[in-house]
Coordinates of C-alpha atoms and ligand atoms in Angstrom, one line a residue:
M1498 CA 87.3 95.3 101.3
S1499 CA 86.4 96.8 104.6
S1500 CA 88.3 99.9 105.7
S1501 CA 88.7 98.2 109.1
K1502 CA 90.0 95.0 107.7
G1503 CA 93.6 95.6 108.9
I1504 CA 96.2 92.9 108.7
D1505 CA 94.0 89.9 107.9
L1506 CA 95.3 87.1 105.6
T1507 CA 92.7 84.5 106.5
G1508 CA 92.2 82.0 103.7
Q1509 CA 95.5 82.9 102.0
T1510 CA 98.6 80.8 101.3
A1511 CA 102.1 82.4 101.5
I1512 CA 105.3 81.0 100.2
V1513 CA 108.4 82.2 102.0
T1514 CA 111.8 81.4 100.5
G1515 CA 114.7 80.9 102.9
A1516 CA 112.2 80.5 105.7
S1517 CA 114.1 78.2 108.0
T1518 CA 116.1 81.0 109.7
G1519 CA 116.3 84.7 110.3
I1520 CA 114.0 87.2 108.6
G1521 CA 112.3 84.5 106.5
E1522 CA 111.3 82.5 109.7
A1523 CA 110.1 85.7 111.4
A1524 CA 108.0 86.6 108.3
A1525 CA 106.5 83.1 108.1
I1526 CA 105.4 83.5 111.8
E1527 CA 104.0 87.0 111.3
L1528 CA 102.2 86.0 108.1
A1529 CA 100.7 83.0 110.0
R1530 CA 99.7 85.3 112.9
A1531 CA 97.8 87.3 110.4
G1532 CA 96.0 84.1 109.3
A1533 CA 97.9 82.7 106.3
D1534 CA 99.0 79.1 105.8
I1535 CA 102.7 78.9 105.1
V1536 CA 105.1 77.2 102.7
V1537 CA 108.5 77.1 104.4
N1538 CA 111.1 76.9 101.7
H1539 CA 114.6 75.9 102.6
R1540 CA 117.7 75.0 100.6
D1541 CA 119.4 72.4 102.8
S1542 CA 118.3 72.9 106.4
E1543 CA 115.4 70.5 106.9
D1544 CA 115.6 70.5 110.7
D1545 CA 115.4 74.3 110.9
A1546 CA 112.6 74.3 108.4
R1547 CA 110.6 71.7 110.5
D1548 CA 111.2 74.0 113.4
T1549 CA 109.6 76.9 111.5
V1550 CA 106.7 74.6 110.5
G1551 CA 106.1 73.8 114.2
K1552 CA 106.0 77.5 115.1
V1553 CA 103.4 78.2 112.4
E1554 CA 101.3 75.2 113.4
A1555 CA 101.4 76.4 117.0
L1556 CA 99.6 79.5 115.8
G1557 CA 96.8 77.3 114.4
R1558 CA 97.8 77.6 110.7
R1559 CA 98.8 74.9 108.3
A1560 CA 102.5 74.7 107.1
V1561 CA 104.7 72.5 105.0
A1562 CA 108.5 72.5 104.5
I1563 CA 109.7 72.3 100.9
Q1564 CA 113.4 72.0 99.8
A1565 CA 114.4 74.0 96.8
D1566 CA 117.4 76.1 95.7
V1567 CA 116.0 79.4 94.4
S1568 CA 118.9 79.8 92.0
K1569 CA 117.8 76.8 90.0
E1570 CA 114.9 77.2 87.6
E1571 CA 113.6 73.6 87.9
D1572 CA 113.7 73.8 91.7
V1573 CA 111.7 77.0 91.7
I1574 CA 109.0 75.5 89.4
R1575 CA 108.9 72.4 91.6
L1576 CA 108.6 74.5 94.7
F1577 CA 105.4 76.2 93.4
D1578 CA 104.0 72.8 92.2
E1579 CA 104.6 71.1 95.5
A1580 CA 103.3 74.2 97.4
E1581 CA 100.1 74.2 95.4
A1582 CA 99.6 70.5 95.9
A1583 CA 100.0 70.9 99.7
L1584 CA 98.3 74.2 100.5
G1585 CA 96.6 75.5 97.3
P1586 CA 97.7 78.3 95.0
A1587 CA 99.8 81.1 96.6
D1588 CA 98.3 84.5 97.3
V1589 CA 101.5 85.9 98.8
V1590 CA 105.1 85.2 97.9
F1591 CA 108.0 86.6 100.1
S1592 CA 111.2 86.2 98.0
N1593 CA 113.6 86.4 101.0
A1594 CA 116.4 83.9 100.4
G1595 CA 119.7 85.6 100.1
R1596 CA 123.4 85.3 100.9
Q1597 CA 126.7 87.2 101.2
K1598 CA 130.2 86.2 100.1
D1599 CA 132.4 89.1 100.9
A1600 CA 135.7 89.9 99.3
K1601 CA 137.9 92.8 98.4
I1602 CA 137.1 93.7 94.8
G1603 CA 140.6 92.8 93.6
D1604 CA 140.4 89.4 95.2
M1605 CA 136.7 88.7 94.3
T1606 CA 136.6 85.6 92.2
L1607 CA 134.0 84.9 89.6
D1608 CA 132.7 82.2 91.9
D1609 CA 132.3 84.8 94.7
W1610 CA 130.4 87.0 92.3
N1611 CA 128.2 84.2 90.8
A1612 CA 127.4 82.7 94.2
V1613 CA 125.7 85.9 95.3
I1614 CA 124.2 87.1 92.1
S1615 CA 122.7 83.6 91.3
V1616 CA 120.8 83.5 94.6
N1617 CA 120.0 87.2 95.3
L1618 CA 119.2 88.4 91.8
T1619 CA 118.6 85.4 89.5
G1620 CA 116.7 83.7 92.4
A1621 CA 114.6 86.9 92.7
F1622 CA 113.8 86.8 89.0
L1623 CA 113.0 83.1 89.0
V1624 CA 110.7 83.3 92.1
G1625 CA 109.1 86.5 90.9
R1626 CA 108.4 85.2 87.4
E1627 CA 106.9 82.0 88.8
A1628 CA 104.8 83.9 91.3
I1629 CA 103.3 86.1 88.5
R1630 CA 102.6 83.0 86.3
R1631 CA 100.8 81.3 89.2
F1632 CA 98.9 84.4 90.3
R1633 CA 97.6 84.7 86.8
K1634 CA 96.5 81.1 86.8
K1635 CA 94.7 81.5 90.1
G1636 CA 93.1 84.8 89.2
I1637 CA 91.5 87.3 91.5
R1638 CA 89.5 85.8 94.4
A1639 CA 87.6 88.9 95.4
E1640 CA 86.2 87.4 98.5
I1641 CA 89.8 86.9 99.7
S1642 CA 91.6 90.0 98.5
P1643 CA 91.1 92.7 95.8
A1644 CA 94.7 91.9 94.6
M1645 CA 95.4 88.9 92.3
G1646 CA 98.6 88.3 94.2
K1647 CA 101.2 90.0 96.4
L1648 CA 104.9 89.5 95.7
I1649 CA 107.4 91.0 98.3
Y1650 CA 111.1 91.1 97.9
N1651 CA 113.6 91.2 100.7
S1652 CA 116.1 93.8 99.4
S1653 CA 118.4 95.8 101.7
V1654 CA 119.5 99.3 102.5
H1655 CA 122.3 98.3 100.1
Q1656 CA 120.0 98.8 97.2
V1657 CA 120.9 102.5 97.8
I1658 CA 123.9 102.6 100.1
C1659 CA 127.0 101.5 98.3
W1660 CA 129.1 98.9 100.3
A1661 CA 132.9 98.5 99.9
F1662 CA 134.1 94.9 100.1
H1663 CA 130.6 93.7 99.4
A1664 CA 130.3 94.8 95.7
N1665 CA 128.6 91.6 94.7
Y1666 CA 125.9 91.9 97.4
A1667 CA 125.3 95.6 96.8
A1668 CA 125.0 95.0 93.0
S1669 CA 122.5 92.2 93.6
K1670 CA 120.3 94.4 95.8
G1671 CA 120.6 97.4 93.4
G1672 CA 119.6 95.0 90.6
M1673 CA 116.7 93.6 92.7
H1674 CA 115.4 97.2 93.1
M1675 CA 115.1 97.8 89.3
L1676 CA 113.7 94.2 88.8
M1677 CA 111.0 94.8 91.4
Q1678 CA 110.0 98.2 90.0
S1679 CA 110.1 97.1 86.4
M1680 CA 108.0 94.0 87.1
A1681 CA 105.6 96.1 89.3
Q1682 CA 105.1 98.6 86.4
E1683 CA 104.5 95.7 84.0
V1684 CA 101.8 93.8 85.9
A1685 CA 100.2 96.4 88.2
N1686 CA 97.2 96.7 85.9
E1687 CA 96.5 93.0 86.5
R1688 CA 96.2 93.8 90.3
I1689 CA 99.4 92.1 91.1
R1690 CA 101.2 94.1 93.8
I1691 CA 105.0 93.9 93.9
N1692 CA 107.0 95.7 96.6
S1693 CA 110.2 95.3 98.7
V1694 CA 111.2 95.6 102.2
A1695 CA 114.7 96.9 102.7
P1696 CA 116.2 96.0 106.1
G1697 CA 119.1 97.8 107.7
A1698 CA 121.1 95.8 110.3
I1699 CA 119.0 92.9 111.6
A1700 CA 120.3 90.3 114.1
T1701 CA 120.5 87.1 112.0
A1702 CA 123.1 84.6 111.0
I1703 CA 124.0 86.5 107.8
N1704 CA 125.9 89.2 109.9
A1705 CA 126.6 87.3 113.1
A1706 CA 130.4 87.6 112.6
E1707 CA 130.2 91.4 111.8
R1708 CA 128.0 92.0 114.9
A1709 CA 130.4 90.0 117.1
S1710 CA 133.4 92.0 116.0
H1711 CA 132.0 95.5 115.2
E1712 CA 128.7 96.0 117.1
A1713 CA 129.6 99.5 118.3
D1714 CA 130.5 100.6 114.7
I1715 CA 127.2 99.2 113.4
L1716 CA 125.3 101.0 116.1
R1717 CA 126.9 104.3 115.1
L1718 CA 125.1 103.9 111.8
I1719 CA 121.7 103.5 113.3
P1720 CA 120.1 106.7 114.7
Y1721 CA 117.3 104.7 116.4
G1722 CA 120.0 103.2 118.6
R1723 CA 119.4 99.5 118.3
I1724 CA 120.1 96.6 115.9
G1725 CA 116.8 95.3 114.4
E1726 CA 115.1 92.0 115.2
P1727 CA 113.8 89.7 112.5
A1728 CA 110.2 90.3 113.7
D1729 CA 110.7 94.1 113.0
V1730 CA 110.8 93.1 109.3
G1731 CA 108.4 90.2 109.5
R1732 CA 105.6 92.5 110.8
V1733 CA 106.1 94.9 107.8
V1734 CA 106.0 92.0 105.4
A1735 CA 102.6 90.8 106.9
W1736 CA 101.3 94.4 106.6
L1737 CA 102.5 94.8 103.0
A1738 CA 100.9 91.5 102.1
S1739 CA 97.6 92.6 103.6
D1740 CA 94.8 94.6 102.0
A1741 CA 95.7 97.4 104.5
A1742 CA 98.5 98.1 102.0
D1743 CA 96.3 97.6 98.9
Y1744 CA 97.3 100.9 97.2
I1745 CA 101.1 100.4 97.7
V1746 CA 102.7 99.1 94.5
G1747 CA 106.3 99.2 93.3
Q1748 CA 107.6 100.7 96.6
T1749 CA 110.4 99.9 99.0
I1750 CA 109.7 100.1 102.7
F1751 CA 113.0 100.7 104.5
V1752 CA 113.0 98.9 107.9
D1753 CA 116.4 100.3 109.1
G1754 CA 116.1 102.4 112.3
A1755 CA 116.9 105.4 110.0
M1756 CA 120.2 104.0 108.7
T1757 CA 119.3 105.5 105.3
L1758 CA 119.3 109.0 106.9
Y1759 CA 123.1 108.9 106.7
P1760 CA 123.8 109.8 110.4
E1761 CA 127.5 110.5 109.6
F1762 CA 126.3 113.8 108.1
R1763 CA 124.4 114.9 111.2
G1764 CA 127.2 117.3 112.3
N1765 CA 127.6 119.0 108.9
G1766 CA 129.3 116.0 107.4
Ligands
NAD2181 P1 119.8 84.1 107.1 O1 121.2 83.7 106.7 O2 119.3 83.7 108.4 O3 118.8 83.8 106.0 C1 119.0 83.5 104.6 C2 118.2 82.3 104.3 O4 118.3 82.1 102.8 C3 118.8 81.1 104.9 O5 117.7 80.3 105.5 C4 119.4 80.3 103.8 O6 119.4 78.9 103.9 C5 118.5 80.8 102.6 N1 119.1 80.5 101.3 C6 120.4 80.9 100.9 N2 120.6 80.5 99.7 C7 119.4 79.9 99.3 C8 119.0 79.2 98.1 N3 119.9 79.1 97.0 N4 117.8 78.7 98.0 C9 116.9 78.8 99.1 N5 117.3 79.4 100.2 C10 118.5 79.9 100.3 O7 119.9 85.7 107.1 P2 118.8 86.8 107.0 O8 119.4 88.0 107.5 O9 117.5 86.3 107.6 O10 118.6 87.0 105.4 C11 117.4 87.0 104.7 C12 117.3 88.0 103.6 O11 117.4 89.3 104.3 C13 118.5 88.0 102.6 O12 118.0 88.2 101.3 C14 119.4 89.2 103.1 O13 120.1 89.7 102.0 C15 118.3 90.1 103.6 N6 118.8 91.2 104.5 C16 119.3 90.9 105.7 C17 119.8 91.9 106.5 C18 120.3 91.7 107.9 O14 120.9 92.6 108.5 N7 120.2 90.5 108.5 C19 119.8 93.2 106.0 C20 119.3 93.5 104.8 C21 118.8 92.5 104.0

């Protein structure tokens, strides 16, 4: 590994879940810009996924769209099978797919709870477990990267900031944090690097309604003074996946314009 290698993913394949929109799409583009071929996973948005594939191909990389629901074990295994058949074994996996289903705690149904936990937390487990199995099968390709594989989770500032009326979502991201660190601790000696990005408020469909109704309130929570763009996170994902970040293992990189500095306490609380 050259010290000047920088963000170079040439010869690597990356699977991005939930890559037809938002942060997943931006990460797919940034990973491709760094040289990777991309598997664009989507659950039920084939047109949007094809759009992402076109953007990756425009950068000169190969890409394929694969439908799979990350909350279903058989879908996740099929996703990795089809990905490998199309673009070879994955070197990078960005477990990004996620959702919200907000409710007051007293009104939150078991369906509301399960809808979020099954995608955000069980999906993270299924995708992470399959990534590790496939990294082991592939082994280290020293000419490509000193790491056997790179698994990156899309967590949230809500892995540390509690969130009233979103208890299912905050619980899923808090759980994801311990899942990520426990897995990283377990497999780091195999040269598998597992980390998370934790975005603050990023302009995507997941929060379009909240931004439309409460943009000023959201901005008050962001010392850096702007809502994030999907590419703000995508660029960090590409860097974390690269050998420039080879000694970063089991960490969370907050991409939040300083939201986690709790700006409400600036004037003595
Ligand atoms: P988004 O709604 O554009 O993206 C979510 C993607 O996940 C969609 O493409 C959706 O189709 C996909 N998805 C949902 N359920 C799925 C399933 N079962 N199987 C496969 N794909 C599925 O919103 P986004 O903001 O880009 O969200 C991406 C990730 O970023 C989520 O995990 C979210 O929790 C996280 N995040 C977003 C923000 C933000 O402010 N936008 C902040 C913190 C964390």
